[in-house]
XYZ file of C-alpha atoms in Angstrom:
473
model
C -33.231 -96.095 84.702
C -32.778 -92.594 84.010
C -29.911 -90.313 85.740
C -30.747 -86.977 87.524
C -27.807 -84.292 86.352
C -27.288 -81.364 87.571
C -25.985 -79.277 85.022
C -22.758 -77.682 85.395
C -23.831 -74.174 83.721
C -27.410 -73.806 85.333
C -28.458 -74.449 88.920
C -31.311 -76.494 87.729
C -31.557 -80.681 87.929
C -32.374 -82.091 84.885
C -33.980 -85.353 84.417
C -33.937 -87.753 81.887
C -31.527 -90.659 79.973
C -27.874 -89.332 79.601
C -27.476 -89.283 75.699
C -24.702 -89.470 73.574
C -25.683 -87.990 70.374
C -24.045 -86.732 67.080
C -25.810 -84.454 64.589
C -28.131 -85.375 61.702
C -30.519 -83.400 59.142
C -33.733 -83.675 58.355
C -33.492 -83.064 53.983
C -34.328 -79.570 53.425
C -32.665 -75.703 54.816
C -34.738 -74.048 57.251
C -37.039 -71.602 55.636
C -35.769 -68.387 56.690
C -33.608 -68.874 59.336
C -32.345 -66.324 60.997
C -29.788 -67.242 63.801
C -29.704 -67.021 67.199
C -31.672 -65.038 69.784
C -30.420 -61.998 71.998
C -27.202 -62.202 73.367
C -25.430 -65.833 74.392
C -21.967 -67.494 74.915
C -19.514 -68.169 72.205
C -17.367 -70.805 71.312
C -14.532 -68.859 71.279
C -11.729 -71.542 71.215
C -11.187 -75.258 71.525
C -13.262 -77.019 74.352
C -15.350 -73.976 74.362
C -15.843 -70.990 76.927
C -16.462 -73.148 80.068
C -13.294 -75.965 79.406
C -13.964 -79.962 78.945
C -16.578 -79.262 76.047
C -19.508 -78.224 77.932
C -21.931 -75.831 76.707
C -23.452 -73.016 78.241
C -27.382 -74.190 78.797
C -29.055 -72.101 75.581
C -32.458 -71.399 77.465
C -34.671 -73.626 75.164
C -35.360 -77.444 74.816
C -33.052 -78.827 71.930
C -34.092 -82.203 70.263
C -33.591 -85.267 72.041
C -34.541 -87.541 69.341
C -31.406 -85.760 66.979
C -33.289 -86.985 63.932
C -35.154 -83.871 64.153
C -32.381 -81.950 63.922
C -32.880 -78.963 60.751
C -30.235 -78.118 58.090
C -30.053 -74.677 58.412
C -27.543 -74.390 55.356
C -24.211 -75.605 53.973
C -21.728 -73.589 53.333
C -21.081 -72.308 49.066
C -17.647 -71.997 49.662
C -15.383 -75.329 50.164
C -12.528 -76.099 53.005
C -9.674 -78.209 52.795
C -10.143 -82.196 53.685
C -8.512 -82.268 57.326
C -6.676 -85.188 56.663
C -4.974 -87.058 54.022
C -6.362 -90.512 54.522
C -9.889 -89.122 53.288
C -7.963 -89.026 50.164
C -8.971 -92.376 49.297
C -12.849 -91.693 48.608
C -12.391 -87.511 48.054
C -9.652 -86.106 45.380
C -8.059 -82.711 46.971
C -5.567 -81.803 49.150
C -5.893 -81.379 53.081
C -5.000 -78.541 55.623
C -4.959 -79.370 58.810
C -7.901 -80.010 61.690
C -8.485 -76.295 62.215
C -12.245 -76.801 63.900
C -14.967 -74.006 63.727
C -14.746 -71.274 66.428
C -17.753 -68.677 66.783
C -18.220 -65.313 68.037
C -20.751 -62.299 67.792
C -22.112 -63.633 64.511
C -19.223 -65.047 62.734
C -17.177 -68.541 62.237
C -13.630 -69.082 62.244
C -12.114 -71.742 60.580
C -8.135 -72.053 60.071
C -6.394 -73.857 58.149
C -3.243 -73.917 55.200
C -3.238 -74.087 51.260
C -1.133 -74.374 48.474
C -0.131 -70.638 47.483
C -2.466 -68.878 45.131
C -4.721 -71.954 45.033
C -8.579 -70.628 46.061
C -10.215 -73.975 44.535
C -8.625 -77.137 46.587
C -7.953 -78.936 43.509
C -4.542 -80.546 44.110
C -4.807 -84.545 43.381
C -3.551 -86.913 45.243
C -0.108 -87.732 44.186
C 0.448 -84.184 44.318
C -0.620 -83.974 48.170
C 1.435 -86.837 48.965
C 4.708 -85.244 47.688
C 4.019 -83.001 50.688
C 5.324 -85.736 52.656
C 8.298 -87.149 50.937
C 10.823 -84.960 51.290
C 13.249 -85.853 54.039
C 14.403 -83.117 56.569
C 16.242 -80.335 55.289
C 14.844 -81.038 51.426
C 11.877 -80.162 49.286
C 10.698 -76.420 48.909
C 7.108 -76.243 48.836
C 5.354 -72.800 49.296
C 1.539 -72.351 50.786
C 0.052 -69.974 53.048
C -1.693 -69.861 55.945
C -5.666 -68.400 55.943
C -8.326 -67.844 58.543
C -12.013 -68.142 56.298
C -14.734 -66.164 58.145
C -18.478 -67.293 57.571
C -21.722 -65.530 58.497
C -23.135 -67.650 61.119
C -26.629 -66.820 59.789
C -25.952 -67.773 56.057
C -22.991 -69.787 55.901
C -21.525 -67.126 52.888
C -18.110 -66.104 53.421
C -17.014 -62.882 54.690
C -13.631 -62.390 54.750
C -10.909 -64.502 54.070
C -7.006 -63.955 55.666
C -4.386 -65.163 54.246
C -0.825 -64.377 55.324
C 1.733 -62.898 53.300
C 4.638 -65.281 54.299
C 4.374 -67.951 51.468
C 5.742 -71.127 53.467
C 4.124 -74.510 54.610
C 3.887 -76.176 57.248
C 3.168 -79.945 57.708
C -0.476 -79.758 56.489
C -1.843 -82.601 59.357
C -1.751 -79.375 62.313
C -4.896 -78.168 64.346
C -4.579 -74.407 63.061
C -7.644 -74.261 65.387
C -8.513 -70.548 65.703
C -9.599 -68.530 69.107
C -11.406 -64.945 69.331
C -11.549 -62.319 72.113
C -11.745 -59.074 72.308
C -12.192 -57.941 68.357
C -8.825 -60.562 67.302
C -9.095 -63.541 65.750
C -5.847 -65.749 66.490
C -4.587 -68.728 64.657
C -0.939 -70.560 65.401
C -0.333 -71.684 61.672
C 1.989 -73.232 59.483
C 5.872 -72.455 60.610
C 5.162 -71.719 64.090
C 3.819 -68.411 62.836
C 1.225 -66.795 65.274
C -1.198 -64.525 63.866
C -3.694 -61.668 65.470
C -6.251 -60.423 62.467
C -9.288 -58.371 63.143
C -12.274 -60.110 63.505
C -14.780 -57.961 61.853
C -12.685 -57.094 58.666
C -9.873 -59.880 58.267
C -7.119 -57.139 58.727
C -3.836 -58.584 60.023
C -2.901 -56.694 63.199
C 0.399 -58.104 64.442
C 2.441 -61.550 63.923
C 5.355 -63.092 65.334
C 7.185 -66.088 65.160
C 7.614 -66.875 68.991
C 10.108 -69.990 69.106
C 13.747 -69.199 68.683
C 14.148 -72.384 67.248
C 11.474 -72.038 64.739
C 12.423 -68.545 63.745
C 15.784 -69.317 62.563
C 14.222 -72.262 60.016
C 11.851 -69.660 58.613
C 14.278 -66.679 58.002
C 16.696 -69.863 56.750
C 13.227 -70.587 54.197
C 11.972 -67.658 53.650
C 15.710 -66.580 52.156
C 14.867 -69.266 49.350
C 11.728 -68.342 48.698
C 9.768 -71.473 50.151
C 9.273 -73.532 52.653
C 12.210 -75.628 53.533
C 10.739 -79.089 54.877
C 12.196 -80.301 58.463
C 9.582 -82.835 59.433
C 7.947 -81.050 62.737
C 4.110 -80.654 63.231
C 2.644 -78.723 65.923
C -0.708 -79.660 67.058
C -1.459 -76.597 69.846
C -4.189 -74.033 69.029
C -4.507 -70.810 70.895
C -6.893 -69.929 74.068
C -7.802 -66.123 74.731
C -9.328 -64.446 77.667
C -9.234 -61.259 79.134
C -7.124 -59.924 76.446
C -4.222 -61.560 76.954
C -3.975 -65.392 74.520
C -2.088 -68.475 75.360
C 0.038 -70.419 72.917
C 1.906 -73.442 74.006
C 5.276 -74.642 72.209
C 6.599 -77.421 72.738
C 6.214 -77.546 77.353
C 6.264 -73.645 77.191
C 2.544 -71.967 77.020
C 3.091 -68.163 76.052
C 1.274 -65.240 76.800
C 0.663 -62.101 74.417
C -1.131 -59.172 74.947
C -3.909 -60.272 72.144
C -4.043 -56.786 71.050
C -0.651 -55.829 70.359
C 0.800 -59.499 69.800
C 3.833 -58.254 72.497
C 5.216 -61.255 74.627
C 3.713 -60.805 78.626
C 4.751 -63.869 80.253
C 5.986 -67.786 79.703
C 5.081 -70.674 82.232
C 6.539 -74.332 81.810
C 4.725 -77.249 82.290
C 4.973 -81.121 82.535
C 3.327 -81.533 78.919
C 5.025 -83.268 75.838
C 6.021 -81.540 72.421
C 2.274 -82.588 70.546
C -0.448 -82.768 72.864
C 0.174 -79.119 75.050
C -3.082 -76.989 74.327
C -4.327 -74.186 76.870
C -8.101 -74.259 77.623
C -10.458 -71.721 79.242
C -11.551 -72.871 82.872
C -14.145 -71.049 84.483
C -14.410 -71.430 88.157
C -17.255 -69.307 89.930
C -16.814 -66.544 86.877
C -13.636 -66.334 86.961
C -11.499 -67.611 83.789
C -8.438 -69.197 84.102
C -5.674 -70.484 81.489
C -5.313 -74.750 81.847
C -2.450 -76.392 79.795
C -1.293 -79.973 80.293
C -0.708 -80.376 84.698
C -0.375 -76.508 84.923
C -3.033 -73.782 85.914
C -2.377 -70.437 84.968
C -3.474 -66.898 85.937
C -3.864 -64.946 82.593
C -2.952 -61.463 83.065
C 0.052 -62.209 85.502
C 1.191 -65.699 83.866
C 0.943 -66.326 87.732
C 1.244 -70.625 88.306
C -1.664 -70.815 90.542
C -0.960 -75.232 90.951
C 1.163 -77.364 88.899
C 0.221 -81.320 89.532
C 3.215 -83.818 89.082
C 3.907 -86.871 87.368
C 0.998 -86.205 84.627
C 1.047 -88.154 81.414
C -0.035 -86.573 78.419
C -1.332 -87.091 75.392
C -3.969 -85.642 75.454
C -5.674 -82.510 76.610
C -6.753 -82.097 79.753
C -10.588 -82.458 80.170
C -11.362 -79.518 83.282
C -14.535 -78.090 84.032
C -16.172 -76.677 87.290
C -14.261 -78.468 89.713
C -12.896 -81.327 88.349
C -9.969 -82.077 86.338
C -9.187 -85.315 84.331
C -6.046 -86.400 83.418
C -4.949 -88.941 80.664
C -2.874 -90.805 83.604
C -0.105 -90.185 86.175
C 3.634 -91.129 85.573
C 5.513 -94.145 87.848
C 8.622 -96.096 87.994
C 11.350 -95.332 84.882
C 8.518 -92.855 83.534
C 6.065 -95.737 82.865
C 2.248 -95.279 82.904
C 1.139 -96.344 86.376
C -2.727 -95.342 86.021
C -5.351 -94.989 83.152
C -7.351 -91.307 83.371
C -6.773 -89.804 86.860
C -9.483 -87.454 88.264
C -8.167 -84.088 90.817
C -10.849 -81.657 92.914
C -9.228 -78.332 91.286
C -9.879 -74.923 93.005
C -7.481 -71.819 91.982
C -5.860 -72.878 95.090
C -4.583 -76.189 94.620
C -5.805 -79.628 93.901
C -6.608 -83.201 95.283
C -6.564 -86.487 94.019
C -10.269 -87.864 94.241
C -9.516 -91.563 91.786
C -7.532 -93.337 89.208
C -8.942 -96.207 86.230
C -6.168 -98.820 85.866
C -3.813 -98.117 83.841
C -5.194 -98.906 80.270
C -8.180 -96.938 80.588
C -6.870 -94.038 79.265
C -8.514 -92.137 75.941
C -7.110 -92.443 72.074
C -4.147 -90.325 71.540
C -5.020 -87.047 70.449
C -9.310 -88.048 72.103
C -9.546 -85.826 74.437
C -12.448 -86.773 77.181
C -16.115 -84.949 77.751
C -18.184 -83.940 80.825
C -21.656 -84.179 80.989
C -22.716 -83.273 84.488
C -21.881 -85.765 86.857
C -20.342 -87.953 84.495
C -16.741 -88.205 82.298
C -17.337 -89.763 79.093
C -14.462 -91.384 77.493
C -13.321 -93.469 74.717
C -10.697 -95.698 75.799
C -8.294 -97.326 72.885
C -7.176 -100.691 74.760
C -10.806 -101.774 75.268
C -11.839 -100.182 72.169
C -14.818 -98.863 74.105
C -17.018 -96.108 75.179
C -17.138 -95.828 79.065
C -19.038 -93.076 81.525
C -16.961 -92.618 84.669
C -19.094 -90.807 88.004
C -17.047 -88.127 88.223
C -16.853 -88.051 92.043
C -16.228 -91.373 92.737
C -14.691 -93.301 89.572
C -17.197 -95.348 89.021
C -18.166 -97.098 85.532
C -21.896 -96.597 84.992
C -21.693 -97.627 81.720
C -19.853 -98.857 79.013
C -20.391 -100.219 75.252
C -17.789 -102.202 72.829
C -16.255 -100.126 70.027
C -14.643 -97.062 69.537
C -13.553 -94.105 67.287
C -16.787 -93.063 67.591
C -17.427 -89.849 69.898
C -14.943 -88.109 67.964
C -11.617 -85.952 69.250
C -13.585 -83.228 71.762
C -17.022 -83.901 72.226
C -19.290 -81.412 73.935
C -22.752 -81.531 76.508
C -25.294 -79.931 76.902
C -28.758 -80.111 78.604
C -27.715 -83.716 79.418
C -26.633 -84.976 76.012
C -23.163 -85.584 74.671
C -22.404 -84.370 70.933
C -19.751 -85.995 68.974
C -19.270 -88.462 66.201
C -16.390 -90.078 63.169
C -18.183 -90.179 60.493
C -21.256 -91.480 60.799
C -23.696 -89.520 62.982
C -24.975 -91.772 65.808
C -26.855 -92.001 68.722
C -26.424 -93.745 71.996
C -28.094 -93.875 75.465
C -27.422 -94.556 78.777
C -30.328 -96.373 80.374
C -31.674 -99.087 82.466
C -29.599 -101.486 80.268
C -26.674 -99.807 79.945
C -24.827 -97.993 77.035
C -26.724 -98.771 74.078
C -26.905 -98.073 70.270
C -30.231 -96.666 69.722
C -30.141 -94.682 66.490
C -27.074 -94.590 63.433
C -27.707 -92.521 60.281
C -26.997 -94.314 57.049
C -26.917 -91.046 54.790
C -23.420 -90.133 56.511
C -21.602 -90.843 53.013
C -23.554 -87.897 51.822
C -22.350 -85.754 54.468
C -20.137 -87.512 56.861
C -18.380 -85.663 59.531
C -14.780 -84.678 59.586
C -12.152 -86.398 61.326
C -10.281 -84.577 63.425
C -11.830 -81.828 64.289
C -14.824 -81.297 66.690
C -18.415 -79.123 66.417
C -19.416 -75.737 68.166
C -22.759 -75.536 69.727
C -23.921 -71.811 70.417
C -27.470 -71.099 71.213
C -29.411 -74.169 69.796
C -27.196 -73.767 66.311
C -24.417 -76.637 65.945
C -21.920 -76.455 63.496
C -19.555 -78.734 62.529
C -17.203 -79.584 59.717
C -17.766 -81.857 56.341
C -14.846 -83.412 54.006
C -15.135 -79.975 52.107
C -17.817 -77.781 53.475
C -18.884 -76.288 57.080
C -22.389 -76.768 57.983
C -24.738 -75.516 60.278
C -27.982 -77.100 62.194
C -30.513 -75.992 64.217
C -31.659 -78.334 67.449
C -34.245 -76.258 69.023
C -37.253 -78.377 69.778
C -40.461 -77.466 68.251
């Protein structure tokens, strides 16, 4: 059967088969591509401009058979692997799952390096000394850089990298955001960053944990980075000129011009999994992190929902909001993903899954219209949830598939590990319809998720960011 959606970004119903898809290419660059049309929506940060991954609607038909999707061009100059188990097939060293961010023209992609190193050419016994020091040993020095591409070309621009020569636990999201002319990336040592976006010019940093501050003056005395073990996995949301950090329960808020502190709101989240998103509510943005909704100039709590379990972020978008699970008896899971009607003046509970139906740690869920779309790492499967009512619609057997964030638009879901593939939700179900066996020659990354602006989606290799156009013909 096919599923009417109404999409959550245009007051139009679409029609047709609610597809999961994940990108593919089609052998040779487009012949003289040029970019996007006129004016449209960024992906500014992490989950995008409208929260929970979905997409502004672009204005023109993208492919729904995704093996028609164009390379548009790989990028010359090479990234970091995200992670060190790719290690095993790729020599290098890795830096973190910093995922592309765009904006008026340009990618952002974040991440750290070994100092001086512009080639990633460390092998892999050296990257794996990274991790033996214990706590309080082994001096390592690195740096953290923001690399800006042309969005039209995929040639570099500019590339940041900060004078403080320490280094962080290489496995963080360094995930960049953008508004208003700053590029902002929470790097290695808990350092926090604001660098012009059009020239690569640092403007301000700070280091805005206490606790963290003290380890890096301590480091930065000898010369190095002093090893303590910690990894922070929160990237940075911006709107309205003011961006939101989160450390450890705490998100902070900073005037995204200046870098000076404005506010600091506590929430129910743990020390990993705490990372603001953008929530747009009938045009107006709000700040989301872990069970707490925030007002962004005023740091304002506008609703705080208790007893959530993280680990995860939270999937919110429109006017619902999807929790990994709410907390019972001696701090115990007592449900799987637990879905909340959201307005900026409070909440209510509309369903919970049982308790094991909750996503991967670190997966964070996707809406596609109606629909939640979740991996869920008990039953090793891929579900879609009716939003309004709870109800499985669909499901299919294995997992690590859709990737950490996926994103929708016009009715299809975007995502993959790996290998690009394509499912369906039709008359029989969740199905495997389509799964690209050229993925070894340019596989997707893991850990980090794709941007999709206009009908151009890029998305991250081992070593390379690429670009691809799925505008239908």
């Amino acid at each position: 059967m096919n599923i009417t959606i109404r999409t959550t970004s245009v007051a139009v119903l679409v029609t047709l088969g609610l597809a999961l898809a994940v990108p593919v290419w089609s052998g040779e660059p487009v012949a003289g591509a040029t970019g996007q049309r006129g004016k449209e929506v960024g992906w500014p940060c992490w989950r995008g401009p409208l929260g929970g991954g979905v997409v502004p609607d672009p204005g023109r038909k993208l492919v729904r058979d995704l093996s028609h999707a164009k390379l548009v061009w790989t990028s010359e100059d090479q990234l970091p692997f995200p992670y060190e188990n790719n290690l095993g097939k790729h020599q290098g060293w890795f830096g973190g799952f910093g995922s592309p961010v765009v904006e008026d023209g340009r990618i952002y992609v974040g991440y750290v390096r070994p100092y001086g190193r512009d080639r990633f050419e460390w092998a892999t016994n050296d990257v794996k000394r990274l991790h033996m020091p214990k706590p309080g040993e082994g001096l390592v020095r690195g740096e953290n850089v923001i690399h800006c591409f042309d969005a039209r070309t995929g040639k570099t621009l500019w590339r940041f990298a900060s004078e403080e020569k320490m280094f962080w636990v290489p496995e963080g999201h360094y995930t960049c955001c953008v508004n208003s002319g700053i590029v902002c990336m929470f790097g290695a040592f808990a350092q926090f960053y604001g660098v012009d976006a059009a020239t690569g010019k640092l403007v301000w940093s700070n280091c805005p944990n206490d606790k963290y501050k003290d380890a890096y003056e301590k480091s930065k005395e000898k010369g190095g980075y002093l090893y303590h073990g910690d990894t922070f996995y929160s990237t940075p949301a911006a709107v309205d000129g003011v961006v939101a950090i989160a450390i450890g329960a705490d998100v902070h808020g900073f005037d995204i011009k200046t870098g000076k502190p404005m506010w600091k709101v506590k929430t129910a989240g743990a020390h990993k999994v705490v990372i603001p998103v953008l929530w747009n509510y009938q045009g107006t943005t709000y700040f989301v992190a872990s069970n707490t909704c925030i007002e962004p100039r005023t740091g304002k709590v506008l609703w705080q929902i208790p007893g959530i379990w993280g680990t995860t972020t939270p999937c919110v978008s429109g006017e619902y909001y999807v929790c990994t699970g709410l907390r019972g008896d001696n701090n115990k899971l007592a449900t799987g993903s637990t879905c909340f009607r959201v307005t900026p003046k409070g909440y209510e509970k509309l369903w919970s899954l049982e308790p094991d139906r909750i996503p991967g740690e670190y997966q964070s869920d996707g809406i596609c219209g109606p629909y939640l779309f979740q991996e869920s790492s008990a039953f090793k499967s891929l579900d879609a949830v009716e939003l309004a009512t709870g109800k499985m619609v669909g499901t299919l057997k294995g997992w690590r598939q859709i990737g950490y964030a996926p994103l929708s638009c016009q009715g299809m879901v975007f995502g993959g590990m790996y290998r690009p593939t394509h499912w369906e939700l039709g008359k029989d179900g969740l199905r495997l319809i389509w799964e690209d066996t050229r993925a070894k020659t340019m596989p997707m990354s893991e850990g980090t998720s794709a941007a999709l602006v206009g009908t151009r989606y890029y998305y991250r290799t081992f070593d390379r960011l690429v670009c691809l156009e799925l505008a239908a013909e």
